[in-house]
CSV table of C-alpha atoms in Angstrom, one decimal:
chain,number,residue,atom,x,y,z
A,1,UNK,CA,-3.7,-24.0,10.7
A,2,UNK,CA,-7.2,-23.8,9.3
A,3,UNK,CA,-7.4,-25.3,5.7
A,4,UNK,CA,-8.8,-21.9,4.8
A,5,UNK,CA,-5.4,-20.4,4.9
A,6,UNK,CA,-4.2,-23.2,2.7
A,7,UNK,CA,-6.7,-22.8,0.3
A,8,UNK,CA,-5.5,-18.6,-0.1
A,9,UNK,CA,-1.8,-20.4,-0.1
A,10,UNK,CA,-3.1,-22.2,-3.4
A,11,UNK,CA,-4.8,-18.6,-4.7
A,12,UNK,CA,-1.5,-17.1,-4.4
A,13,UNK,CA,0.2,-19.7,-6.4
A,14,UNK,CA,-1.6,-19.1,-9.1
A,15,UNK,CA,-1.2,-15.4,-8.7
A,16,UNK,CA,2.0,-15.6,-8.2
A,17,UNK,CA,2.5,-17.7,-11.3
A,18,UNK,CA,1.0,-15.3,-13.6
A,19,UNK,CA,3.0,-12.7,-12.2
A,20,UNK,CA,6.7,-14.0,-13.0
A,21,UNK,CA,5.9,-16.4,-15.6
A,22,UNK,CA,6.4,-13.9,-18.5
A,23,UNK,CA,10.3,-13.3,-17.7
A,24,UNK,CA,10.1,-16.7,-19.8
A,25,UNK,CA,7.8,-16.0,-22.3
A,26,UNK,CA,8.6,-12.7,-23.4
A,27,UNK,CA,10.4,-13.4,-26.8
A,28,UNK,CA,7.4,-15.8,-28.6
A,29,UNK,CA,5.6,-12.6,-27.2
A,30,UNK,CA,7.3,-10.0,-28.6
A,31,UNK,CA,7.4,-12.2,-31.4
A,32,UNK,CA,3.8,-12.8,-31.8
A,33,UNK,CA,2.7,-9.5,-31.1
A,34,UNK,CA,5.0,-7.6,-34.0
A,35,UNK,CA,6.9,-6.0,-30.8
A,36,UNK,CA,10.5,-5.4,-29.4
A,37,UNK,CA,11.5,-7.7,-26.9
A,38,UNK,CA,11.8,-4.2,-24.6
A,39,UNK,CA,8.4,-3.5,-25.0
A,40,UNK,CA,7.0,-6.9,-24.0
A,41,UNK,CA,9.2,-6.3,-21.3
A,42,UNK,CA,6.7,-3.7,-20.6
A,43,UNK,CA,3.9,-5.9,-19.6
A,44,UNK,CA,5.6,-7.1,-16.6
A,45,UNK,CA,6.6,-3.8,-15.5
A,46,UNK,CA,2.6,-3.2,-16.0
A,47,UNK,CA,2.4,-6.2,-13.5
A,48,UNK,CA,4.3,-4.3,-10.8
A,49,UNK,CA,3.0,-0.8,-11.6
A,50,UNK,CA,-0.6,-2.0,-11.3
A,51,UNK,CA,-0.2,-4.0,-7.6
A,52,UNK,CA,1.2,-1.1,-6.3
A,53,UNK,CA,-1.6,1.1,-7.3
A,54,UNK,CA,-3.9,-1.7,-6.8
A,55,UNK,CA,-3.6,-3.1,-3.2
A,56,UNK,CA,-4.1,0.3,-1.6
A,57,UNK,CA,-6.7,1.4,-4.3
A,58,UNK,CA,-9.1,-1.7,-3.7
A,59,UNK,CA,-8.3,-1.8,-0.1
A,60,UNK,CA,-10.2,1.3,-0.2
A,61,UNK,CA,-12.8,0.3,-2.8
A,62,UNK,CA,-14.0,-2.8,-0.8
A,63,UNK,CA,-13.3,-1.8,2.7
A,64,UNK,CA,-16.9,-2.3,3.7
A,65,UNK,CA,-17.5,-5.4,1.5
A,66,UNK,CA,-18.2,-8.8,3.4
A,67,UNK,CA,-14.5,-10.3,2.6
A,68,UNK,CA,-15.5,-13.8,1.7
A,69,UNK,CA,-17.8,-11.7,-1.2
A,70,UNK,CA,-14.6,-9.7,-2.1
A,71,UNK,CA,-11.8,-12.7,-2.4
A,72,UNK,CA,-14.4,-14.1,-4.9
A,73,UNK,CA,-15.5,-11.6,-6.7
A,74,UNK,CA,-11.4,-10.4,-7.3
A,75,UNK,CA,-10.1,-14.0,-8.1
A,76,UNK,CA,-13.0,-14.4,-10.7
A,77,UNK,CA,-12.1,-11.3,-12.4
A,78,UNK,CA,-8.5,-12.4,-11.9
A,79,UNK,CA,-9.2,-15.4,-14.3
A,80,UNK,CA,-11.2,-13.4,-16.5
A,81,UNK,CA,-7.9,-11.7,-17.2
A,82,UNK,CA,-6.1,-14.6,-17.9
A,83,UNK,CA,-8.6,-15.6,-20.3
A,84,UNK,CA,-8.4,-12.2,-21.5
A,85,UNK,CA,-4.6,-12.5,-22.4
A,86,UNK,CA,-4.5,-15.5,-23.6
A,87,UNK,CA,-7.1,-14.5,-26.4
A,88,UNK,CA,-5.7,-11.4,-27.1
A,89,UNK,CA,-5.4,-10.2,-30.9
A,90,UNK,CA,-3.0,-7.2,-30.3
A,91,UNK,CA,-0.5,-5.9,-28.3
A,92,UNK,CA,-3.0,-3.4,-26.6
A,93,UNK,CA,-5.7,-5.8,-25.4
A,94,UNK,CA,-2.9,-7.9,-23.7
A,95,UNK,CA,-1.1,-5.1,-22.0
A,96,UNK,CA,-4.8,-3.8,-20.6
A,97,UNK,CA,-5.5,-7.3,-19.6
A,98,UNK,CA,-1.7,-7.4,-17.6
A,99,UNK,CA,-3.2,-4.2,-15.6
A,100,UNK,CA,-6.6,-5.4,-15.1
A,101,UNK,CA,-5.0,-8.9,-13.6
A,102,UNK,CA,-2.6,-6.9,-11.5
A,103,UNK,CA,-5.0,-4.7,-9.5
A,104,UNK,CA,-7.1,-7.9,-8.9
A,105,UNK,CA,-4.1,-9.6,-8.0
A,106,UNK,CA,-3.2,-6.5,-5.7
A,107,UNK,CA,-6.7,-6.6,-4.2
A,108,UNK,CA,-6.9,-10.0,-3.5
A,109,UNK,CA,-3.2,-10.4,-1.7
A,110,UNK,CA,-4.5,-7.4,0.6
A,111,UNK,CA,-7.8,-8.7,1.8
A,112,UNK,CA,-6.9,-12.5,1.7
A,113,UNK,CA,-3.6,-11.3,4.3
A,114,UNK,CA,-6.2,-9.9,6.5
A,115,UNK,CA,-8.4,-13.0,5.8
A,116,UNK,CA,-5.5,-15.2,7.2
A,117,UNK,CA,-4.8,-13.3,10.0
A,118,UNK,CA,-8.4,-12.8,11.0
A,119,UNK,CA,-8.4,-16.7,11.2
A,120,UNK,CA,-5.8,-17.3,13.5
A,121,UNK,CA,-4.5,-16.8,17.0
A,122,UNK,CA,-2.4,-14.0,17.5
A,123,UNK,CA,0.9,-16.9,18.3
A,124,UNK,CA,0.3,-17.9,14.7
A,125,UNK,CA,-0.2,-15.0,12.3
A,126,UNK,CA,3.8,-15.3,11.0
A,127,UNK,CA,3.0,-18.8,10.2
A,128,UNK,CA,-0.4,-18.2,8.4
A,129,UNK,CA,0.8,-15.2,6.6
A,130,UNK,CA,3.8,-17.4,6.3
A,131,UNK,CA,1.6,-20.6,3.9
A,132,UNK,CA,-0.1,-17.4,1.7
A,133,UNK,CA,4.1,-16.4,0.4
A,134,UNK,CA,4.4,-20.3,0.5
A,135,UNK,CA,2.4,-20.3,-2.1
A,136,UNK,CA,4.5,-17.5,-3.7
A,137,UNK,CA,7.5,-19.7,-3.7
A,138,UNK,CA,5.8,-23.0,-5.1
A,139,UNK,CA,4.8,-20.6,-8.1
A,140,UNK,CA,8.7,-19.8,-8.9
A,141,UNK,CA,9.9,-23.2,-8.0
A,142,UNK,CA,7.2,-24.8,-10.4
A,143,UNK,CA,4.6,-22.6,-11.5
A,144,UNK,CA,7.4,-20.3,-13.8
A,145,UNK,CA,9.3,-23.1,-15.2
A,146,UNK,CA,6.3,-24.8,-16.1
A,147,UNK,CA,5.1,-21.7,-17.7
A,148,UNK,CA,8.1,-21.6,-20.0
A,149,UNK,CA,7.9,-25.1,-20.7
A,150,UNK,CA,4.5,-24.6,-21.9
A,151,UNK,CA,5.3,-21.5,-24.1
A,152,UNK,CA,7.7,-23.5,-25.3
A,153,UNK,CA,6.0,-26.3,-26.9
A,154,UNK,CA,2.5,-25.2,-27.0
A,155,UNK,CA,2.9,-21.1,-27.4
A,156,UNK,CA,2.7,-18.8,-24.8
A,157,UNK,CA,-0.7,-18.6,-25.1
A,158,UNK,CA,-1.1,-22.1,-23.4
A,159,UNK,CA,0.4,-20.6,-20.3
A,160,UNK,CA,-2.3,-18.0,-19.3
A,161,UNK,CA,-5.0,-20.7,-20.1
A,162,UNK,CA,-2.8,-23.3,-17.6
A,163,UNK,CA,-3.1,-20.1,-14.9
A,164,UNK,CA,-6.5,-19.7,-15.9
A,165,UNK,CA,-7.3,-23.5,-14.5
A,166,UNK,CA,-5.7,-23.2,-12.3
A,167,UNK,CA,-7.7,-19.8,-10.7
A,168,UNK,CA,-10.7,-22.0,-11.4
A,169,UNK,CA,-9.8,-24.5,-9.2
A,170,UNK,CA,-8.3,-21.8,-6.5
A,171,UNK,CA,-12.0,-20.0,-7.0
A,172,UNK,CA,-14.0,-23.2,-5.9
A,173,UNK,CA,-11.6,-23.6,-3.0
A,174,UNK,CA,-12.0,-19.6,-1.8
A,175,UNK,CA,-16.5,-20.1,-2.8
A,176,UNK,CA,-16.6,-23.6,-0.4
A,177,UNK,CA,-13.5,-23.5,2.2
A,178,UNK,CA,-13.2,-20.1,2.9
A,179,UNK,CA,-15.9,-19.3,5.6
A,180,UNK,CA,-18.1,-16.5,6.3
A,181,UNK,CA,-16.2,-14.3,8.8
A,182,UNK,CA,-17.7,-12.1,11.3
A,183,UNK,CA,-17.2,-8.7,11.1
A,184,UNK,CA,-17.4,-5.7,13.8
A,185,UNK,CA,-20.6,-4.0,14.5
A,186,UNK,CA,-18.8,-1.1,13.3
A,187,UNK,CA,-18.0,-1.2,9.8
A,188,UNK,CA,-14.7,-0.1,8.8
A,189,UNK,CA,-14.3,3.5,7.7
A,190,UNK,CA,-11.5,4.8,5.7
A,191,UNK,CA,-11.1,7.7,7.9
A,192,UNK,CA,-10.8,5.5,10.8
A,193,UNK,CA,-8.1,3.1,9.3
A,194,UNK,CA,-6.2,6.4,7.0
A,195,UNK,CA,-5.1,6.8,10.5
A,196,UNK,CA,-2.3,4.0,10.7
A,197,UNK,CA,-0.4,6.4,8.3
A,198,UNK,CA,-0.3,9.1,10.8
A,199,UNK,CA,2.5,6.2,13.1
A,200,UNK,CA,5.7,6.5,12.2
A,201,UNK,CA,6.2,3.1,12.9
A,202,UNK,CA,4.1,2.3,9.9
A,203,UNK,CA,6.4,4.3,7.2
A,204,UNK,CA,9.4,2.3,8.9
A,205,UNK,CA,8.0,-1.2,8.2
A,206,UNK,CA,6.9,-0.3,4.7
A,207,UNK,CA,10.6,1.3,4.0
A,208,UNK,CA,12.0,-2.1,5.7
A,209,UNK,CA,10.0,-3.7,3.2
A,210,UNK,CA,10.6,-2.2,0.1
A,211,UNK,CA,14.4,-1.5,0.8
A,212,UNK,CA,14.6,-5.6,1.7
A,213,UNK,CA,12.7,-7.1,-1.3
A,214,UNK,CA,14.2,-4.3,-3.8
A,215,UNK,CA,18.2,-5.1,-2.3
A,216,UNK,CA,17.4,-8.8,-2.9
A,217,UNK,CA,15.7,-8.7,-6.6
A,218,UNK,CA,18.2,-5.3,-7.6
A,219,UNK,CA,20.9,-8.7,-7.9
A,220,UNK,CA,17.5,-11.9,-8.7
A,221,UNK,CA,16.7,-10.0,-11.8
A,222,UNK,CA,19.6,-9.8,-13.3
A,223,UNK,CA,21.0,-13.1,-11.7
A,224,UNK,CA,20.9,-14.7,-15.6
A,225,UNK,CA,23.4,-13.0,-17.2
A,226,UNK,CA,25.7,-13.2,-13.9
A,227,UNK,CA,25.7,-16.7,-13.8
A,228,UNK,CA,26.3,-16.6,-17.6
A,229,UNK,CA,29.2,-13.9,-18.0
A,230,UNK,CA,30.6,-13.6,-14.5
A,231,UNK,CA,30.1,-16.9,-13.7
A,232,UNK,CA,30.9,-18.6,-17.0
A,233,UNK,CA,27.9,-21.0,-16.3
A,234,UNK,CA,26.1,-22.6,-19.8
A,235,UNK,CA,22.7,-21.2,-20.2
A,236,UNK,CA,21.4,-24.3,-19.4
A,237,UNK,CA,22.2,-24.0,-15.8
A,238,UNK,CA,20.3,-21.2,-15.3
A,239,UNK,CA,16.7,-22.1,-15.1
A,240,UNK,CA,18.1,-24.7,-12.4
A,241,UNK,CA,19.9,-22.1,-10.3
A,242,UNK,CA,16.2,-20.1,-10.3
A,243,UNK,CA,14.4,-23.3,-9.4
A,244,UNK,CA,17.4,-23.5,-6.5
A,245,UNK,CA,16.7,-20.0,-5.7
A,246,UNK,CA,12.9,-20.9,-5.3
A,247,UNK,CA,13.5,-23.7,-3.4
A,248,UNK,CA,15.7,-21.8,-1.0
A,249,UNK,CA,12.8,-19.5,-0.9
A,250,UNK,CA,10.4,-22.6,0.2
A,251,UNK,CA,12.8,-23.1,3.1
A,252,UNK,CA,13.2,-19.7,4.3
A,253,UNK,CA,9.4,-19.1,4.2
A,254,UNK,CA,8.8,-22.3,6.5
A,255,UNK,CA,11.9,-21.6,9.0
A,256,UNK,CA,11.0,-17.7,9.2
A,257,UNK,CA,7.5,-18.5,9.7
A,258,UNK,CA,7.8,-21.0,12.6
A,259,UNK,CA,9.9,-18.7,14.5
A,260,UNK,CA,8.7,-15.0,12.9
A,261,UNK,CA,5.6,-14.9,15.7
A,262,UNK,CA,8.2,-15.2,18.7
A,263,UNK,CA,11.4,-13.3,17.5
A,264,UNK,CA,10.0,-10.7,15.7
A,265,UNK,CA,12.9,-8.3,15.7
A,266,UNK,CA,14.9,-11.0,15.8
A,267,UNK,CA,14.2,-12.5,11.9
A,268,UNK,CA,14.5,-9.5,10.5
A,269,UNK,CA,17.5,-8.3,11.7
A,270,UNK,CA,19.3,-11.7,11.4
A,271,UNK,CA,17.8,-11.9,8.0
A,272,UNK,CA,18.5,-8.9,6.3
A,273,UNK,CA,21.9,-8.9,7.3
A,274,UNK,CA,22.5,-12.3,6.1
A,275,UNK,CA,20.9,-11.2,2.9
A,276,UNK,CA,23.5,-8.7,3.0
A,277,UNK,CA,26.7,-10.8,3.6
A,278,UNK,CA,25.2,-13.1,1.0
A,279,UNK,CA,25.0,-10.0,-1.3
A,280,UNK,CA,28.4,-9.3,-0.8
A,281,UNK,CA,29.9,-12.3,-1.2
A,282,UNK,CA,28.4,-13.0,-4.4
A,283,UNK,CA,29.8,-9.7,-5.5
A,284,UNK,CA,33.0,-10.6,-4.3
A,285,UNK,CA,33.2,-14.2,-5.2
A,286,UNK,CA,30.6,-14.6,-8.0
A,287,UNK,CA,32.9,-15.3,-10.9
A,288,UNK,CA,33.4,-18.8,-9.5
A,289,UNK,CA,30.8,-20.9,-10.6
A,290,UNK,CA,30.0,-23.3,-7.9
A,291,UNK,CA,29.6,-20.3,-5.4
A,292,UNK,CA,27.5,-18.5,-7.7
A,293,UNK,CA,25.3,-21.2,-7.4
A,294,UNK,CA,25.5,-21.9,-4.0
A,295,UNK,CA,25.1,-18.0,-3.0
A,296,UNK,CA,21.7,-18.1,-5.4
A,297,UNK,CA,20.0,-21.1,-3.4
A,298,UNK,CA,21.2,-19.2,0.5
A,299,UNK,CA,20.2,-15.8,-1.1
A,300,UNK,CA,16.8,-17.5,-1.4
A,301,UNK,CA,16.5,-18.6,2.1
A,302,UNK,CA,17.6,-15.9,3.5
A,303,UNK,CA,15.2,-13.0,1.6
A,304,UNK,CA,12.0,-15.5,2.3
A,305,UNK,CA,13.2,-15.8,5.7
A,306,UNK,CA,12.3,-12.4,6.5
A,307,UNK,CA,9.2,-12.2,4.6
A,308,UNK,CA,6.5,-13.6,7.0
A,309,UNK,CA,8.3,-11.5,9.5
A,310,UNK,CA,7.8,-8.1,7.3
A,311,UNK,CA,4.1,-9.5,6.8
A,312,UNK,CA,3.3,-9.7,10.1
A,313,UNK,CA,5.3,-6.4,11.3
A,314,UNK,CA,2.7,-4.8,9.9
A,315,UNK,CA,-0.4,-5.8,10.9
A,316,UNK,CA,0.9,-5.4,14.0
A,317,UNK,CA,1.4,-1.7,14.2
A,318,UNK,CA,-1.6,-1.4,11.9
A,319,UNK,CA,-3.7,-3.7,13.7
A,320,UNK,CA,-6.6,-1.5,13.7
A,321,UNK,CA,-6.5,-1.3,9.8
A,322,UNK,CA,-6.0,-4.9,9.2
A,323,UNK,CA,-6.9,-4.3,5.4
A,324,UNK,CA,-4.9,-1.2,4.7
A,325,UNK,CA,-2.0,-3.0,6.6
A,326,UNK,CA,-2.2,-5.9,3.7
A,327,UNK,CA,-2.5,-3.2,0.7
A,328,UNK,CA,0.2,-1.1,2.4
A,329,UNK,CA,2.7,-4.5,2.8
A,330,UNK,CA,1.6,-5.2,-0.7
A,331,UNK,CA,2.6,-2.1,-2.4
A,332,UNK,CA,5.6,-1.9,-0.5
A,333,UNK,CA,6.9,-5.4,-2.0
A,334,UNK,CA,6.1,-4.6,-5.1
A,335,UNK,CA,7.7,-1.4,-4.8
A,336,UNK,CA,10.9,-3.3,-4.1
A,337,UNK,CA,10.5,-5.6,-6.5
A,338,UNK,CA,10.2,-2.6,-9.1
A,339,UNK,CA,12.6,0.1,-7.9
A,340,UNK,CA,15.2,-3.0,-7.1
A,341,UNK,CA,15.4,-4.0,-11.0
A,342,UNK,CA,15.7,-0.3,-12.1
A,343,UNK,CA,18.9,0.4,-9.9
A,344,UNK,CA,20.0,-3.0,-10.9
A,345,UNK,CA,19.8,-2.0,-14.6
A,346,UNK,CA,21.1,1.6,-13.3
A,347,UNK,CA,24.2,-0.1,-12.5
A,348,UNK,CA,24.7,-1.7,-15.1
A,349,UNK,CA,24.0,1.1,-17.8
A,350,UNK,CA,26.8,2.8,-15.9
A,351,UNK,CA,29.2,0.7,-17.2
A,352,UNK,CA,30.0,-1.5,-13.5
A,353,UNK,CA,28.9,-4.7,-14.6
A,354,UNK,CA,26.7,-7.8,-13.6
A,355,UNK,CA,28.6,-8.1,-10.2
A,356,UNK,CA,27.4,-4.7,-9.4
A,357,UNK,CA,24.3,-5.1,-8.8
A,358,UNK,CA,24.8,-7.4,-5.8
A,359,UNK,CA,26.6,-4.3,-4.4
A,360,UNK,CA,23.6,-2.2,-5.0
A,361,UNK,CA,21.7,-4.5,-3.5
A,362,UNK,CA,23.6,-5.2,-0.2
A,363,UNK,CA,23.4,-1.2,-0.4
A,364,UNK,CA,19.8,-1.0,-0.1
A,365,UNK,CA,19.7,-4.5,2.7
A,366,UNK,CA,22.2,-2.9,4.3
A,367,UNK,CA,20.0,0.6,4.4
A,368,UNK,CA,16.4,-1.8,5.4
A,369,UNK,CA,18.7,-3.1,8.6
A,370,UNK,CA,18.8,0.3,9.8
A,371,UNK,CA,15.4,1.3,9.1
A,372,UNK,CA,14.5,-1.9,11.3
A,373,UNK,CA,17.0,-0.7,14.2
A,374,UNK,CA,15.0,2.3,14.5
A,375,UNK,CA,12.0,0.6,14.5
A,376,UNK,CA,13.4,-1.3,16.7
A,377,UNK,CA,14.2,1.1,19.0
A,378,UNK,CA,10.9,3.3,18.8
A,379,UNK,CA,9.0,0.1,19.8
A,380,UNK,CA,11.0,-0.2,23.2
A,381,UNK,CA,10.6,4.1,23.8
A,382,UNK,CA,6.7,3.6,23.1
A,383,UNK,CA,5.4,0.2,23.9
A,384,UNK,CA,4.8,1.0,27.1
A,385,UNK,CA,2.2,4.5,26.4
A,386,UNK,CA,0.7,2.2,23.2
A,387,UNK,CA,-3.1,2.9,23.1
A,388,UNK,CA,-5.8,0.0,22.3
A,389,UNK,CA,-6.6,1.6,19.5
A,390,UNK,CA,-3.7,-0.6,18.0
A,391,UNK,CA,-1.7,-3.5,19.2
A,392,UNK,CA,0.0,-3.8,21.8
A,393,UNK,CA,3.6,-5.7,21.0
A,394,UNK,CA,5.8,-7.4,23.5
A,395,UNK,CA,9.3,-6.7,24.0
A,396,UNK,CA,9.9,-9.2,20.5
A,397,UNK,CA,7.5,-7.7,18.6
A,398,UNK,CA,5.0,-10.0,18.8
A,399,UNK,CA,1.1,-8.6,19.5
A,400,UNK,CA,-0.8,-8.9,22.5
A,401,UNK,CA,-3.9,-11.1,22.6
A,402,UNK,CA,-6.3,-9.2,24.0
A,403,UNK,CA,-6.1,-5.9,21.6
A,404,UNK,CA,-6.2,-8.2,18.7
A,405,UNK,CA,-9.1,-9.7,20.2
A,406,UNK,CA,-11.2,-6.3,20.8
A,407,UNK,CA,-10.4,-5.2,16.9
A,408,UNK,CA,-11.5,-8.3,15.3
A,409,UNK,CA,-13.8,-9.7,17.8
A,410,UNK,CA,-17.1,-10.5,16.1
A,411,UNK,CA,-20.9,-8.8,16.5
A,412,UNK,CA,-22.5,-10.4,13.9
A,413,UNK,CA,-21.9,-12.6,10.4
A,414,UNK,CA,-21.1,-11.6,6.9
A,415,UNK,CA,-22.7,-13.2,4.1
């Protein structure tokens, strides 16, 4: 694995970080700012909101950019919103810097994917795409708590400058590690790559995707107050049931993306519908504490599992839009991530209680299992007739050498 692809692992960390770090911060926010606890709870609906927007939107924008020039150029600007937020005097200024740090955010997950992929055989996309979402892991295992333990004892302004380092030293890792890749004679064209939307195939993996992440964080966002009043767990034990949860997450990540690039089909299906019994059994069973627990740390494992697997889906039925594949994979996690929380809440509002929304989201898992059986079984009726202007997958899933090879294969050098 080319130290490149670790160095966009470290990006995403802090990223990442930045991202989820305000689910701890939000009262000294609200607090600071003069404004309800609901409406700080804004900004990280801001978050969400802008990287769906934002990964397809600057896909597009830089599509003929040199890459190398655009990871750069969208992790600077990344900082500079950091910096932004944590100098904020009002309310405003923060929340515009929360959506100008998102749609860099969203830009630079969609370009560095196809950076990644771009590096590496075709046998090892899974695990490169899997060490980028490693770095999304690390950031809820350490980067979140240590964001709250910083707001904690230094304000939470101290956190965005502590993300804000630690972009800096992400930034001189993308300007002198991250080589200058070749490009096609051809520059990319956005009616050329628009065209990936026209295959079915690629509306399944992005429902897969969103109906996965959204069944999974539908129960993860509200995960406090069922370990507190289902479970009867102190709430002391709840930042170390998230730091379980994020450790299960490491796990998963690594097992998924050792075996993701040879059983395609085979991860996601095994993983979703563990993530499903998992969902229901905490449902079931989640008023005992120790199995509250120990469902937390497997449900971890098992939604990570899948993600390198739902990464690399993607580019491979959108292999001839390797950048638009990364916005549209993007937008469709984040569109889980959003919509999950809001039936979760849904749920709840209805009167059915914190256990509930673990059988919303085993709803939804349950739903992104058959969304992947069709895919499933379109990719066995059409393999066969596939054309070269995308790749061609084997009977797993997995993409064949040589198409990959004629779409990324180099003419010349960007700069």
């Amino acid at each position: 694995m080319p130290l490149a692809v670790y160095i966009l692992g470290l990006s995403v960390f802090a990223l990442g970080t930045s991202e989820f770090m305000l689910s701890g911060l939000l009262p000294p926010i609200a607090e600071d700012m003069g404004v309800s606890i609901p409406r700080a709870g804004l900004l990280i609906s801001a978050f969400a909101i802008g990287m769906v927007v934002g990964a397809p939107l600057l896909a597009v924008a830089t599509l003929r950019l040199p890459r190398r020039t655009t990871l750069i150029t969208l992790i600077t600007i990344f900082g500079f919103g950091q910096i932004a937020g944590a100098l904020a005097p009002n309310y405003p200024i923060l929340f515009a810097s929360r959506i100008v740090s998102a749609l860099a955010c969203a830009g630079f997950w969609a370009v560095g994917a196809a950076v990644a992929v771009a590096m590496v055989p075709v046998s090892s996309r899974a695990r490169a795409l899997a060490v980028m979402i490693g770095g999304l892991s690390i950031a809820n295992v350490l980067g979140v708590p240590a964001g709250a333990f910083l707001g904690e004892h230094f304000g939470w302004r101290s956190a965005f400058w502590a993300v804000a380092v630690a972009t800096a030293i992400a930034l001189v890792g993308v300007v002198f590690l991250i080589p200058a890749l070749p490009v096609p004679e051809d520059r990319p064209r956005l009616g050329q790559e628009a065209r990936i939307y026209r295959d079915p195939q690629v509306w399944l993996s992005v429902s897969v995707v969103a109906l996965a992440a959204g069944g999974v964080f539908c129960t993860f966002s509200y995960l406090a107050p069922l370990l507190t009043d289902v479970a009867g767990l102190d709430d002391g034990w709840v930042p170390t049931v998230l730091a379980l949860f994020g450790i299960g997450a490491l796990i998963g990540t690594a097992i998924g993306g050792r075996i993701a690039d040879a059983h395609l089909f085979g991860v996601l299906l095994s993983g979703t519908a563990a993530s499903t019994v998992l969902l229901v059994a905490l449902a079931l069973l989640g008023q005992y504490a120790v199995l509250a627990v120990t469902l937390s740390f497997l449900l971890g494992v098992s939604c990570f599992y899948t993600a390198p697997a739902l990464n690399a889906r993607m580019f491979n039925v959108a292999a001839a839009a390797p950048t638009l594949a990364g916005a549209t994979t993007t937008a469709a996690f984040n569109l889980g991530n959003s919509g999950g929380p809001w039936i979760g809440g849904a749920v709840i509002d209805a009167g059915f209680g914190f256990a509930s929304t673990a059988w919303a989201g085993a709803g939804l898992t349950a739903m992104a299992i058959a969304a992947t059986a069709v895919s499933l079984r379109l990719h066995r009726r059409t393999s066969p007739r596939a054309s070269t202007s995308r790749v061609v997958t084997g009977a797993d899933g997995t993409a064949d050498r040589a198409t990959v090879d004629r779409a990324v294969n180099p003419v010349r050098t960007d700069t």
